[in-house]
């Protein structure tokens, strides 16, 4: 009886001590001294975007691009409205571009587009980059436009379009279509499209497309040439 | 789509040049740009304050006064400005709406003045941005209540309306005792009898001096049983009469019976009647005694006489969920401590903690720092647990109660706001529909862009239902047929992808036809497209589709020939992509259409 009693006594003491320890830990946790789980402290920094950029003067931009002063003015107004800091970072760019393609996922293609505009790889598009890119696309010669397109496809900017790069671009374009298409996009549809493209473009069948091959083939294709003129009057 | 993003559409269209070299099909023609006049200023004079903005800013919302031609009515040639004789301070916000796309509500403005300005300029208030929407709705509700109160006061001051029935006047007398002297008398009489009844219940139990011949003191109720019985009868009779009168006078008897006050009335008088009915049976006398407890509910009848009591009841009812949560957390703490206490004290001799429920009492008394002392732990562990229990009781109950009360009040209002917001979602949808009536030319260009994407990939956008249907049909239709039907019904589908979006914008030119110069043909094509969304998109039979459109085209000869001529080449070519003649042919066809 005594042994049983002392055993129970010890057991209860243990229980009591365990309770005390638990409550102590809980109190510490409550006071924020210990974190049991990975709680991301959401009070962390409101990132003050102190980065701001002012574009070069109107005259300089007019010299660099083929836009008139009025066109540059209205372009800048639209640009500044959406991005008051004067810079477009990739996230904002993706968000803006995705709004035009509500059915699909435009973020991957927007990423490639962003890299095509961000010529000096700063990670954000300034108004100068924006306007220079637009000047090529809207007012440039066909040769310049094709060069721009080649630059877009050449993801690592090494002067060659490989099948992998083209596949990535193609997949991103098909992603923009979304799920509800007719006929529905199969797994290998982008791949087949890439194969067709390479059959057409790759003259010497070496698995890459150089800028000369690209230019040559495009200039021979009437469809492509006429579609290049399609967006002359956009601004 | 936000007005700001619309400014990026030219960029998105220019970037579409990136798709051209990889396109599988020739591109559609661009929609004809009506040559934009250089964007000009527009000066709006509002009671002397001049506002200036671009014309295109105002044209973003064509459904409002400023965005439509309605503003021409306010154009003043002498000063060459648009003059409005309205409040310039509020107009500032309205103009900001055009500029930023968000409508704000200034808190210092009167709600009715603001509403008037909004309705004058044709802007529906549902598009107020989220930042100001709650404030606006609250103010509006207050205003509505104020108007309602004023109207009620008006009604009450009117006196008896001549054509009110006896029933209605009785109900009015019951609800508003101040309307007539009879109602007032009735009000005070019932109040008096409620008080008498409650006091009698209380005094009944006080021990009176024993009558001579008895040893112990009797409660007064048993000594003067007959007197108390008569008093009780009188009170219950009054209450019954009052209840029946209210029942008769109530405009909606069903609703009255279900209301809280009537339930209290019933519960207050029921014990008496049950007592009358029941005989002096030994078995049920216990239950009968219990029933007498319900007589105390008569005190709640006072709530008809006291406004404060009603408000208290309403407050408790509205905080019920918060109180419930508090109770739940307390119960958890009690159970934990009682369990630990029980096992801690299990060993000690003659322990009062005979079971865990028995330990509940100790826990509650300790946590609320009452400490009656009827149960105390004897073991060391028990004492440790007991002290932790009392300390945590202080923390759990005493300290956070004010914090909890204010916190819950805040959370409660937030929840109310969330519920309100959910309830207001429907009206916000209407607001969104209003906002999305954007420029027609923007829509045209956007659809052209999407059409280019379709051509690049040689797939088309469909909406969900057709997609589901096609998934089922893919198994039945053999590939060549499906391809044929795809290309031939392209023209139907081009409007399908747009028909989905056509819910908002109505007229949409088919991009194949947009190159046409003849205005009449443009109209014809738009009329045709308007009809197209009505076609059920069953693609099971290719021929039916052709017949459908051909039949429809019989009224428009030019259009007919164009469609048929385009249809033939894709049927002959298998993939329609890389053969050099078919693109040329289709391209020539596209040119041909434009020449029409």
PDB file of N, CA, C and O in Angstrom, chain B residues 344-406:
ATOM      1  N   UNK B 344      -4.171  14.269  -9.222  1.00  0.00           N
ATOM      2  CA  UNK B 344      -3.184  14.650  -8.209  1.00  0.00           C
ATOM      3  C   UNK B 344      -3.673  14.285  -6.815  1.00  0.00           C
ATOM      4  O   UNK B 344      -2.900  13.836  -5.968  1.00  0.00           O
ATOM      5  N   UNK B 345      -4.959  14.476  -6.586  1.00  0.00           N
ATOM      6  CA  UNK B 345      -5.494  14.242  -5.247  1.00  0.00           C
ATOM      7  C   UNK B 345      -5.988  12.822  -5.043  1.00  0.00           C
ATOM      8  O   UNK B 345      -6.543  12.508  -3.995  1.00  0.00           O
ATOM      9  N   UNK B 346      -5.813  11.991  -6.066  1.00  0.00           N
ATOM     10  CA  UNK B 346      -6.382  10.655  -5.954  1.00  0.00           C
ATOM     11  C   UNK B 346      -5.762   9.877  -4.806  1.00  0.00           C
ATOM     12  O   UNK B 346      -6.420   9.074  -4.153  1.00  0.00           O
ATOM     13  N   UNK B 347      -4.488  10.159  -4.577  1.00  0.00           N
ATOM     14  CA  UNK B 347      -3.794   9.358  -3.581  1.00  0.00           C
ATOM     15  C   UNK B 347      -4.169   9.706  -2.152  1.00  0.00           C
ATOM     16  O   UNK B 347      -4.146   8.851  -1.269  1.00  0.00           O
ATOM     17  N   UNK B 348      -4.497  10.984  -1.943  1.00  0.00           N
ATOM     18  CA  UNK B 348      -4.643  11.390  -0.541  1.00  0.00           C
ATOM     19  C   UNK B 348      -5.911  10.811   0.055  1.00  0.00           C
ATOM     20  O   UNK B 348      -6.902  10.577  -0.633  1.00  0.00           O
ATOM     21  N   UNK B 349      -5.831  10.615   1.361  1.00  0.00           N
ATOM     22  CA  UNK B 349      -6.960   9.995   2.071  1.00  0.00           C
ATOM     23  C   UNK B 349      -8.047  11.031   2.269  1.00  0.00           C
ATOM     24  O   UNK B 349      -7.793  12.232   2.384  1.00  0.00           O
ATOM     25  N   UNK B 350      -9.262  10.544   2.326  1.00  0.00           N
ATOM     26  CA  UNK B 350     -10.434  11.384   2.609  1.00  0.00           C
ATOM     27  C   UNK B 350     -10.446  12.609   1.703  1.00  0.00           C
ATOM     28  O   UNK B 350     -10.688  13.740   2.130  1.00  0.00           O
ATOM     29  N   UNK B 351     -10.147  12.323   0.450  1.00  0.00           N
ATOM     30  CA  UNK B 351     -10.098  13.459  -0.455  1.00  0.00           C
ATOM     31  C   UNK B 351     -11.501  13.817  -0.901  1.00  0.00           C
ATOM     32  O   UNK B 351     -12.340  12.958  -1.141  1.00  0.00           O
ATOM     33  N   UNK B 352     -11.765  15.107  -0.962  1.00  0.00           N
ATOM     34  CA  UNK B 352     -13.082  15.531  -1.425  1.00  0.00           C
ATOM     35  C   UNK B 352     -13.222  15.398  -2.929  1.00  0.00           C
ATOM     36  O   UNK B 352     -14.304  15.504  -3.478  1.00  0.00           O
ATOM     37  N   UNK B 353     -12.101  15.214  -3.594  1.00  0.00           N
ATOM     38  CA  UNK B 353     -12.137  15.165  -5.058  1.00  0.00           C
ATOM     39  C   UNK B 353     -12.501  13.757  -5.488  1.00  0.00           C
ATOM     40  O   UNK B 353     -11.664  12.964  -5.898  1.00  0.00           O
ATOM     41  N   UNK B 354     -13.783  13.422  -5.348  1.00  0.00           N
ATOM     42  CA  UNK B 354     -14.192  12.059  -5.591  1.00  0.00           C
ATOM     43  C   UNK B 354     -14.248  11.716  -7.076  1.00  0.00           C
ATOM     44  O   UNK B 354     -14.164  10.562  -7.444  1.00  0.00           O
ATOM     45  N   UNK B 355     -14.459  12.697  -7.905  1.00  0.00           N
ATOM     46  CA  UNK B 355     -14.501  12.427  -9.349  1.00  0.00           C
ATOM     47  C   UNK B 355     -14.113  13.710 -10.073  1.00  0.00           C
ATOM     48  O   UNK B 355     -13.987  14.759  -9.468  1.00  0.00           O
ATOM     49  N   UNK B 356     -13.926  13.588 -11.356  1.00  0.00           N
ATOM     50  CA  UNK B 356     -13.544  14.785 -12.111  1.00  0.00           C
ATOM     51  C   UNK B 356     -14.655  15.837 -12.096  1.00  0.00           C
ATOM     52  O   UNK B 356     -14.384  17.015 -11.864  1.00  0.00           O
ATOM     53  N   UNK B 357     -15.899  15.449 -12.310  1.00  0.00           N
ATOM     54  CA  UNK B 357     -16.942  16.478 -12.195  1.00  0.00           C
ATOM     55  C   UNK B 357     -16.954  17.130 -10.832  1.00  0.00           C
ATOM     56  O   UNK B 357     -17.262  18.322 -10.710  1.00  0.00           O
ATOM     57  N   UNK B 358     -16.631  16.333  -9.797  1.00  0.00           N
ATOM     58  CA  UNK B 358     -16.563  16.960  -8.483  1.00  0.00           C
ATOM     59  C   UNK B 358     -15.453  17.986  -8.451  1.00  0.00           C
ATOM     60  O   UNK B 358     -15.574  19.025  -7.785  1.00  0.00           O
ATOM     61  N   UNK B 359     -14.371  17.750  -9.171  1.00  0.00           N
ATOM     62  CA  UNK B 359     -13.263  18.695  -9.198  1.00  0.00           C
ATOM     63  C   UNK B 359     -13.589  19.934 -10.011  1.00  0.00           C
ATOM     64  O   UNK B 359     -12.911  20.951  -9.870  1.00  0.00           O
ATOM     65  N   UNK B 360     -14.611  19.839 -10.880  1.00  0.00           N
ATOM     66  CA  UNK B 360     -15.016  21.026 -11.654  1.00  0.00           C
ATOM     67  C   UNK B 360     -15.344  22.175 -10.720  1.00  0.00           C
ATOM     68  O   UNK B 360     -14.939  23.325 -10.941  1.00  0.00           O
ATOM     69  N   UNK B 361     -16.110  21.854  -9.683  1.00  0.00           N
ATOM     70  CA  UNK B 361     -16.546  22.884  -8.754  1.00  0.00           C
ATOM     71  C   UNK B 361     -15.329  23.588  -8.159  1.00  0.00           C
ATOM     72  O   UNK B 361     -15.281  24.819  -8.099  1.00  0.00           O
ATOM     73  N   UNK B 362     -14.339  22.788  -7.749  1.00  0.00           N
ATOM     74  CA  UNK B 362     -13.143  23.382  -7.175  1.00  0.00           C
ATOM     75  C   UNK B 362     -12.449  24.289  -8.198  1.00  0.00           C
ATOM     76  O   UNK B 362     -12.010  25.406  -7.870  1.00  0.00           O
ATOM     77  N   UNK B 363     -12.349  23.816  -9.407  1.00  0.00           N
ATOM     78  CA  UNK B 363     -11.652  24.576 -10.436  1.00  0.00           C
ATOM     79  C   UNK B 363     -12.338  25.911 -10.696  1.00  0.00           C
ATOM     80  O   UNK B 363     -11.692  26.956 -10.777  1.00  0.00           O
ATOM     81  N   UNK B 364     -13.669  25.866 -10.836  1.00  0.00           N
ATOM     82  CA  UNK B 364     -14.383  27.105 -11.133  1.00  0.00           C
ATOM     83  C   UNK B 364     -14.219  28.090  -9.992  1.00  0.00           C
ATOM     84  O   UNK B 364     -13.944  29.275 -10.182  1.00  0.00           O
ATOM     85  N   UNK B 365     -14.389  27.561  -8.752  1.00  0.00           N
ATOM     86  CA  UNK B 365     -14.289  28.459  -7.608  1.00  0.00           C
ATOM     87  C   UNK B 365     -12.887  29.048  -7.506  1.00  0.00           C
ATOM     88  O   UNK B 365     -12.721  30.224  -7.176  1.00  0.00           O
ATOM     89  N   UNK B 366     -11.885  28.249  -7.842  1.00  0.00           N
ATOM     90  CA  UNK B 366     -10.515  28.754  -7.751  1.00  0.00           C
ATOM     91  C   UNK B 366     -10.203  29.728  -8.870  1.00  0.00           C
ATOM     92  O   UNK B 366      -9.589  30.766  -8.646  1.00  0.00           O
ATOM     93  N   UNK B 367     -10.648  29.396 -10.084  1.00  0.00           N
ATOM     94  CA  UNK B 367     -10.284  30.245 -11.221  1.00  0.00           C
ATOM     95  C   UNK B 367     -10.938  31.612 -11.130  1.00  0.00           C
ATOM     96  O   UNK B 367     -10.366  32.608 -11.545  1.00  0.00           O
ATOM     97  N   UNK B 368     -12.155  31.645 -10.598  1.00  0.00           N
ATOM     98  CA  UNK B 368     -12.794  32.957 -10.468  1.00  0.00           C
ATOM     99  C   UNK B 368     -12.387  33.645  -9.187  1.00  0.00           C
ATOM    100  O   UNK B 368     -12.973  34.653  -8.816  1.00  0.00           O
ATOM    101  N   UNK B 369     -11.361  33.070  -8.554  1.00  0.00           N
ATOM    102  CA  UNK B 369     -10.783  33.611  -7.313  1.00  0.00           C
ATOM    103  C   UNK B 369     -11.811  33.761  -6.200  1.00  0.00           C
ATOM    104  O   UNK B 369     -11.694  34.615  -5.325  1.00  0.00           O
ATOM    105  N   UNK B 370     -12.843  32.915  -6.211  1.00  0.00           N
ATOM    106  CA  UNK B 370     -13.807  32.949  -5.116  1.00  0.00           C
ATOM    107  C   UNK B 370     -13.229  32.276  -3.873  1.00  0.00           C
ATOM    108  O   UNK B 370     -13.193  32.839  -2.791  1.00  0.00           O
ATOM    109  N   UNK B 371     -12.795  31.020  -4.093  1.00  0.00           N
ATOM    110  CA  UNK B 371     -12.129  30.299  -3.001  1.00  0.00           C
ATOM    111  C   UNK B 371     -13.020  30.051  -1.812  1.00  0.00           C
ATOM    112  O   UNK B 371     -12.751  30.555  -0.706  1.00  0.00           O
ATOM    113  N   UNK B 372     -14.068  29.291  -1.974  1.00  0.00           N
ATOM    114  CA  UNK B 372     -14.961  29.021  -0.844  1.00  0.00           C
ATOM    115  C   UNK B 372     -14.270  28.249   0.259  1.00  0.00           C
ATOM    116  O   UNK B 372     -14.571  28.431   1.426  1.00  0.00           O
ATOM    117  N   UNK B 373     -13.382  27.362  -0.125  1.00  0.00           N
ATOM    118  CA  UNK B 373     -12.699  26.588   0.903  1.00  0.00           C
ATOM    119  C   UNK B 373     -13.390  25.309   1.280  1.00  0.00           C
ATOM    120  O   UNK B 373     -12.960  24.615   2.210  1.00  0.00           O
ATOM    121  N   UNK B 374     -14.477  24.956   0.579  1.00  0.00           N
ATOM    122  CA  UNK B 374     -15.123  23.692   0.927  1.00  0.00           C
ATOM    123  C   UNK B 374     -14.328  22.512   0.386  1.00  0.00           C
ATOM    124  O   UNK B 374     -14.435  21.399   0.888  1.00  0.00           O
ATOM    125  N   UNK B 375     -13.545  22.745  -0.683  1.00  0.00           N
ATOM    126  CA  UNK B 375     -12.678  21.700  -1.222  1.00  0.00           C
ATOM    127  C   UNK B 375     -11.284  22.277  -1.313  1.00  0.00           C
ATOM    128  O   UNK B 375     -11.097  23.316  -1.952  1.00  0.00           O
ATOM    129  N   UNK B 376     -10.339  21.619  -0.639  1.00  0.00           N
ATOM    130  CA  UNK B 376      -8.960  22.081  -0.737  1.00  0.00           C
ATOM    131  C   UNK B 376      -8.066  20.891  -1.016  1.00  0.00           C
ATOM    132  O   UNK B 376      -8.294  19.816  -0.485  1.00  0.00           O
ATOM    133  N   UNK B 377      -7.035  21.081  -1.806  1.00  0.00           N
ATOM    134  CA  UNK B 377      -6.107  19.965  -2.040  1.00  0.00           C
ATOM    135  C   UNK B 377      -5.227  19.740  -0.819  1.00  0.00           C
ATOM    136  O   UNK B 377      -4.941  20.668  -0.066  1.00  0.00           O
ATOM    137  N   UNK B 378      -4.797  18.455  -0.670  1.00  0.00           N
ATOM    138  CA  UNK B 378      -3.977  18.145   0.490  1.00  0.00           C
ATOM    139  C   UNK B 378      -2.567  17.731   0.098  1.00  0.00           C
ATOM    140  O   UNK B 378      -1.618  17.950   0.840  1.00  0.00           O
ATOM    141  N   UNK B 379      -2.437  17.121  -1.076  1.00  0.00           N
ATOM    142  CA  UNK B 379      -1.100  16.699  -1.487  1.00  0.00           C
ATOM    143  C   UNK B 379      -0.316  17.887  -2.017  1.00  0.00           C
ATOM    144  O   UNK B 379      -0.885  18.930  -2.359  1.00  0.00           O
ATOM    145  N   UNK B 380       0.988  17.685  -2.064  1.00  0.00           N
ATOM    146  CA  UNK B 380       1.855  18.773  -2.533  1.00  0.00           C
ATOM    147  C   UNK B 380       1.573  19.062  -3.997  1.00  0.00           C
ATOM    148  O   UNK B 380       1.430  20.231  -4.412  1.00  0.00           O
ATOM    149  N   UNK B 381       1.492  17.996  -4.775  1.00  0.00           N
ATOM    150  CA  UNK B 381       1.225  18.197  -6.204  1.00  0.00           C
ATOM    151  C   UNK B 381      -0.116  18.898  -6.395  1.00  0.00           C
ATOM    152  O   UNK B 381      -0.265  19.808  -7.220  1.00  0.00           O
ATOM    153  N   UNK B 382      -1.071  18.482  -5.567  1.00  0.00           N
ATOM    154  CA  UNK B 382      -2.379  19.094  -5.673  1.00  0.00           C
ATOM    155  C   UNK B 382      -2.311  20.584  -5.372  1.00  0.00           C
ATOM    156  O   UNK B 382      -2.959  21.402  -6.035  1.00  0.00           O
ATOM    157  N   UNK B 383      -1.503  20.904  -4.368  1.00  0.00           N
ATOM    158  CA  UNK B 383      -1.407  22.331  -4.028  1.00  0.00           C
ATOM    159  C   UNK B 383      -0.714  23.111  -5.127  1.00  0.00           C
ATOM    160  O   UNK B 383      -1.094  24.256  -5.433  1.00  0.00           O
ATOM    161  N   UNK B 384       0.301  22.470  -5.726  1.00  0.00           N
ATOM    162  CA  UNK B 384       0.970  23.172  -6.838  1.00  0.00           C
ATOM    163  C   UNK B 384      -0.023  23.417  -7.964  1.00  0.00           C
ATOM    164  O   UNK B 384      -0.135  24.537  -8.499  1.00  0.00           O
ATOM    165  N   UNK B 385      -0.753  22.360  -8.300  1.00  0.00           N
ATOM    166  CA  UNK B 385      -1.725  22.511  -9.387  1.00  0.00           C
ATOM    167  C   UNK B 385      -2.766  23.547  -9.018  1.00  0.00           C
ATOM    168  O   UNK B 385      -3.180  24.375  -9.845  1.00  0.00           O
ATOM    169  N   UNK B 386      -3.187  23.510  -7.760  1.00  0.00           N
ATOM    170  CA  UNK B 386      -4.191  24.467  -7.333  1.00  0.00           C
ATOM    171  C   UNK B 386      -3.698  25.899  -7.457  1.00  0.00           C
ATOM    172  O   UNK B 386      -4.451  26.795  -7.874  1.00  0.00           O
ATOM    173  N   UNK B 387      -2.417  26.106  -7.102  1.00  0.00           N
ATOM    174  CA  UNK B 387      -1.926  27.479  -7.199  1.00  0.00           C
ATOM    175  C   UNK B 387      -1.804  27.919  -8.642  1.00  0.00           C
ATOM    176  O   UNK B 387      -2.145  29.052  -8.998  1.00  0.00           O
ATOM    177  N   UNK B 388      -1.341  26.990  -9.497  1.00  0.00           N
ATOM    178  CA  UNK B 388      -1.271  27.344 -10.931  1.00  0.00           C
ATOM    179  C   UNK B 388      -2.671  27.657 -11.444  1.00  0.00           C
ATOM    180  O   UNK B 388      -2.873  28.593 -12.223  1.00  0.00           O
ATOM    181  N   UNK B 389      -3.621  26.861 -10.968  1.00  0.00           N
ATOM    182  CA  UNK B 389      -5.000  27.077 -11.411  1.00  0.00           C
ATOM    183  C   UNK B 389      -5.491  28.457 -11.025  1.00  0.00           C
ATOM    184  O   UNK B 389      -6.082  29.168 -11.835  1.00  0.00           O
ATOM    185  N   UNK B 390      -5.233  28.857  -9.800  1.00  0.00           N
ATOM    186  CA  UNK B 390      -5.758  30.160  -9.394  1.00  0.00           C
ATOM    187  C   UNK B 390      -5.031  31.284 -10.118  1.00  0.00           C
ATOM    188  O   UNK B 390      -5.646  32.274 -10.524  1.00  0.00           O
ATOM    189  N   UNK B 391      -3.716  31.115 -10.332  1.00  0.00           N
ATOM    190  CA  UNK B 391      -2.974  32.155 -11.072  1.00  0.00           C
ATOM    191  C   UNK B 391      -3.492  32.273 -12.494  1.00  0.00           C
ATOM    192  O   UNK B 391      -3.749  33.374 -13.000  1.00  0.00           O
ATOM    193  N   UNK B 392      -3.651  31.116 -13.097  1.00  0.00           N
ATOM    194  CA  UNK B 392      -4.128  31.183 -14.482  1.00  0.00           C
ATOM    195  C   UNK B 392      -5.560  31.655 -14.525  1.00  0.00           C
ATOM    196  O   UNK B 392      -5.979  32.263 -15.502  1.00  0.00           O
ATOM    197  N   UNK B 393      -6.308  31.389 -13.461  1.00  0.00           N
ATOM    198  CA  UNK B 393      -7.662  31.900 -13.424  1.00  0.00           C
ATOM    199  C   UNK B 393      -7.671  33.407 -13.460  1.00  0.00           C
ATOM    200  O   UNK B 393      -8.434  34.025 -14.209  1.00  0.00           O
ATOM    201  N   UNK B 394      -6.775  33.994 -12.683  1.00  0.00           N
ATOM    202  CA  UNK B 394      -6.683  35.453 -12.695  1.00  0.00           C
ATOM    203  C   UNK B 394      -6.375  35.943 -14.088  1.00  0.00           C
ATOM    204  O   UNK B 394      -6.992  36.869 -14.609  1.00  0.00           O
ATOM    205  N   UNK B 395      -5.390  35.288 -14.694  1.00  0.00           N
ATOM    206  CA  UNK B 395      -5.008  35.738 -16.035  1.00  0.00           C
ATOM    207  C   UNK B 395      -6.115  35.487 -17.034  1.00  0.00           C
ATOM    208  O   UNK B 395      -6.417  36.329 -17.864  1.00  0.00           O
ATOM    209  N   UNK B 396      -6.705  34.312 -16.922  1.00  0.00           N
ATOM    210  CA  UNK B 396      -7.662  33.945 -17.961  1.00  0.00           C
ATOM    211  C   UNK B 396      -8.937  34.769 -17.845  1.00  0.00           C
ATOM    212  O   UNK B 396      -9.503  35.198 -18.831  1.00  0.00           O
ATOM    213  N   UNK B 397      -9.383  34.990 -16.648  1.00  0.00           N
ATOM    214  CA  UNK B 397     -10.685  35.635 -16.521  1.00  0.00           C
ATOM    215  C   UNK B 397     -10.566  37.123 -16.257  1.00  0.00           C
ATOM    216  O   UNK B 397     -11.137  37.933 -16.982  1.00  0.00           O
ATOM    217  N   UNK B 398      -9.822  37.471 -15.246  1.00  0.00           N
ATOM    218  CA  UNK B 398      -9.908  38.853 -14.810  1.00  0.00           C
ATOM    219  C   UNK B 398      -9.244  39.817 -15.781  1.00  0.00           C
ATOM    220  O   UNK B 398      -9.817  40.858 -16.105  1.00  0.00           O
ATOM    221  N   UNK B 399      -8.022  39.491 -16.229  1.00  0.00           N
ATOM    222  CA  UNK B 399      -7.311  40.478 -17.030  1.00  0.00           C
ATOM    223  C   UNK B 399      -7.879  40.699 -18.425  1.00  0.00           C
ATOM    224  O   UNK B 399      -8.116  41.837 -18.804  1.00  0.00           O
ATOM    225  N   UNK B 400      -8.050  39.624 -19.210  1.00  0.00           N
ATOM    226  CA  UNK B 400      -8.424  39.911 -20.603  1.00  0.00           C
ATOM    227  C   UNK B 400      -9.888  40.241 -20.822  1.00  0.00           C
ATOM    228  O   UNK B 400     -10.274  40.488 -21.951  1.00  0.00           O
ATOM    229  N   UNK B 401     -10.693  40.197 -19.764  1.00  0.00           N
ATOM    230  CA  UNK B 401     -12.115  40.432 -20.015  1.00  0.00           C
ATOM    231  C   UNK B 401     -12.359  41.770 -20.698  1.00  0.00           C
ATOM    232  O   UNK B 401     -13.059  41.831 -21.702  1.00  0.00           O
ATOM    233  N   UNK B 402     -11.775  42.868 -20.218  1.00  0.00           N
ATOM    234  CA  UNK B 402     -12.033  44.114 -20.951  1.00  0.00           C
ATOM    235  C   UNK B 402     -11.468  44.068 -22.359  1.00  0.00           C
ATOM    236  O   UNK B 402     -12.077  44.576 -23.306  1.00  0.00           O
ATOM    237  N   UNK B 403     -10.281  43.462 -22.468  1.00  0.00           N
ATOM    238  CA  UNK B 403      -9.673  43.377 -23.801  1.00  0.00           C
ATOM    239  C   UNK B 403     -10.542  42.536 -24.723  1.00  0.00           C
ATOM    240  O   UNK B 403     -10.786  42.887 -25.878  1.00  0.00           O
ATOM    241  N   UNK B 404     -11.014  41.421 -24.152  1.00  0.00           N
ATOM    242  CA  UNK B 404     -11.850  40.546 -24.971  1.00  0.00           C
ATOM    243  C   UNK B 404     -13.121  41.271 -25.384  1.00  0.00           C
ATOM    244  O   UNK B 404     -13.567  41.174 -26.530  1.00  0.00           O
ATOM    245  N   UNK B 405     -13.664  42.003 -24.430  1.00  0.00           N
ATOM    246  CA  UNK B 405     -14.926  42.669 -24.753  1.00  0.00           C
ATOM    247  C   UNK B 405     -14.745  43.646 -25.898  1.00  0.00           C
ATOM    248  O   UNK B 405     -15.497  43.637 -26.875  1.00  0.00           O
ATOM    249  N   UNK B 406     -13.699  44.448 -25.807  1.00  0.00           N
ATOM    250  CA  UNK B 406     -13.520  45.422 -26.886  1.00  0.00           C
ATOM    251  C   UNK B 406     -13.079  44.731 -28.168  1.00  0.00           C
ATOM    252  O   UNK B 406     -13.490  45.110 -29.265  1.00  0.00           O
TER     253      UNK B 406
END
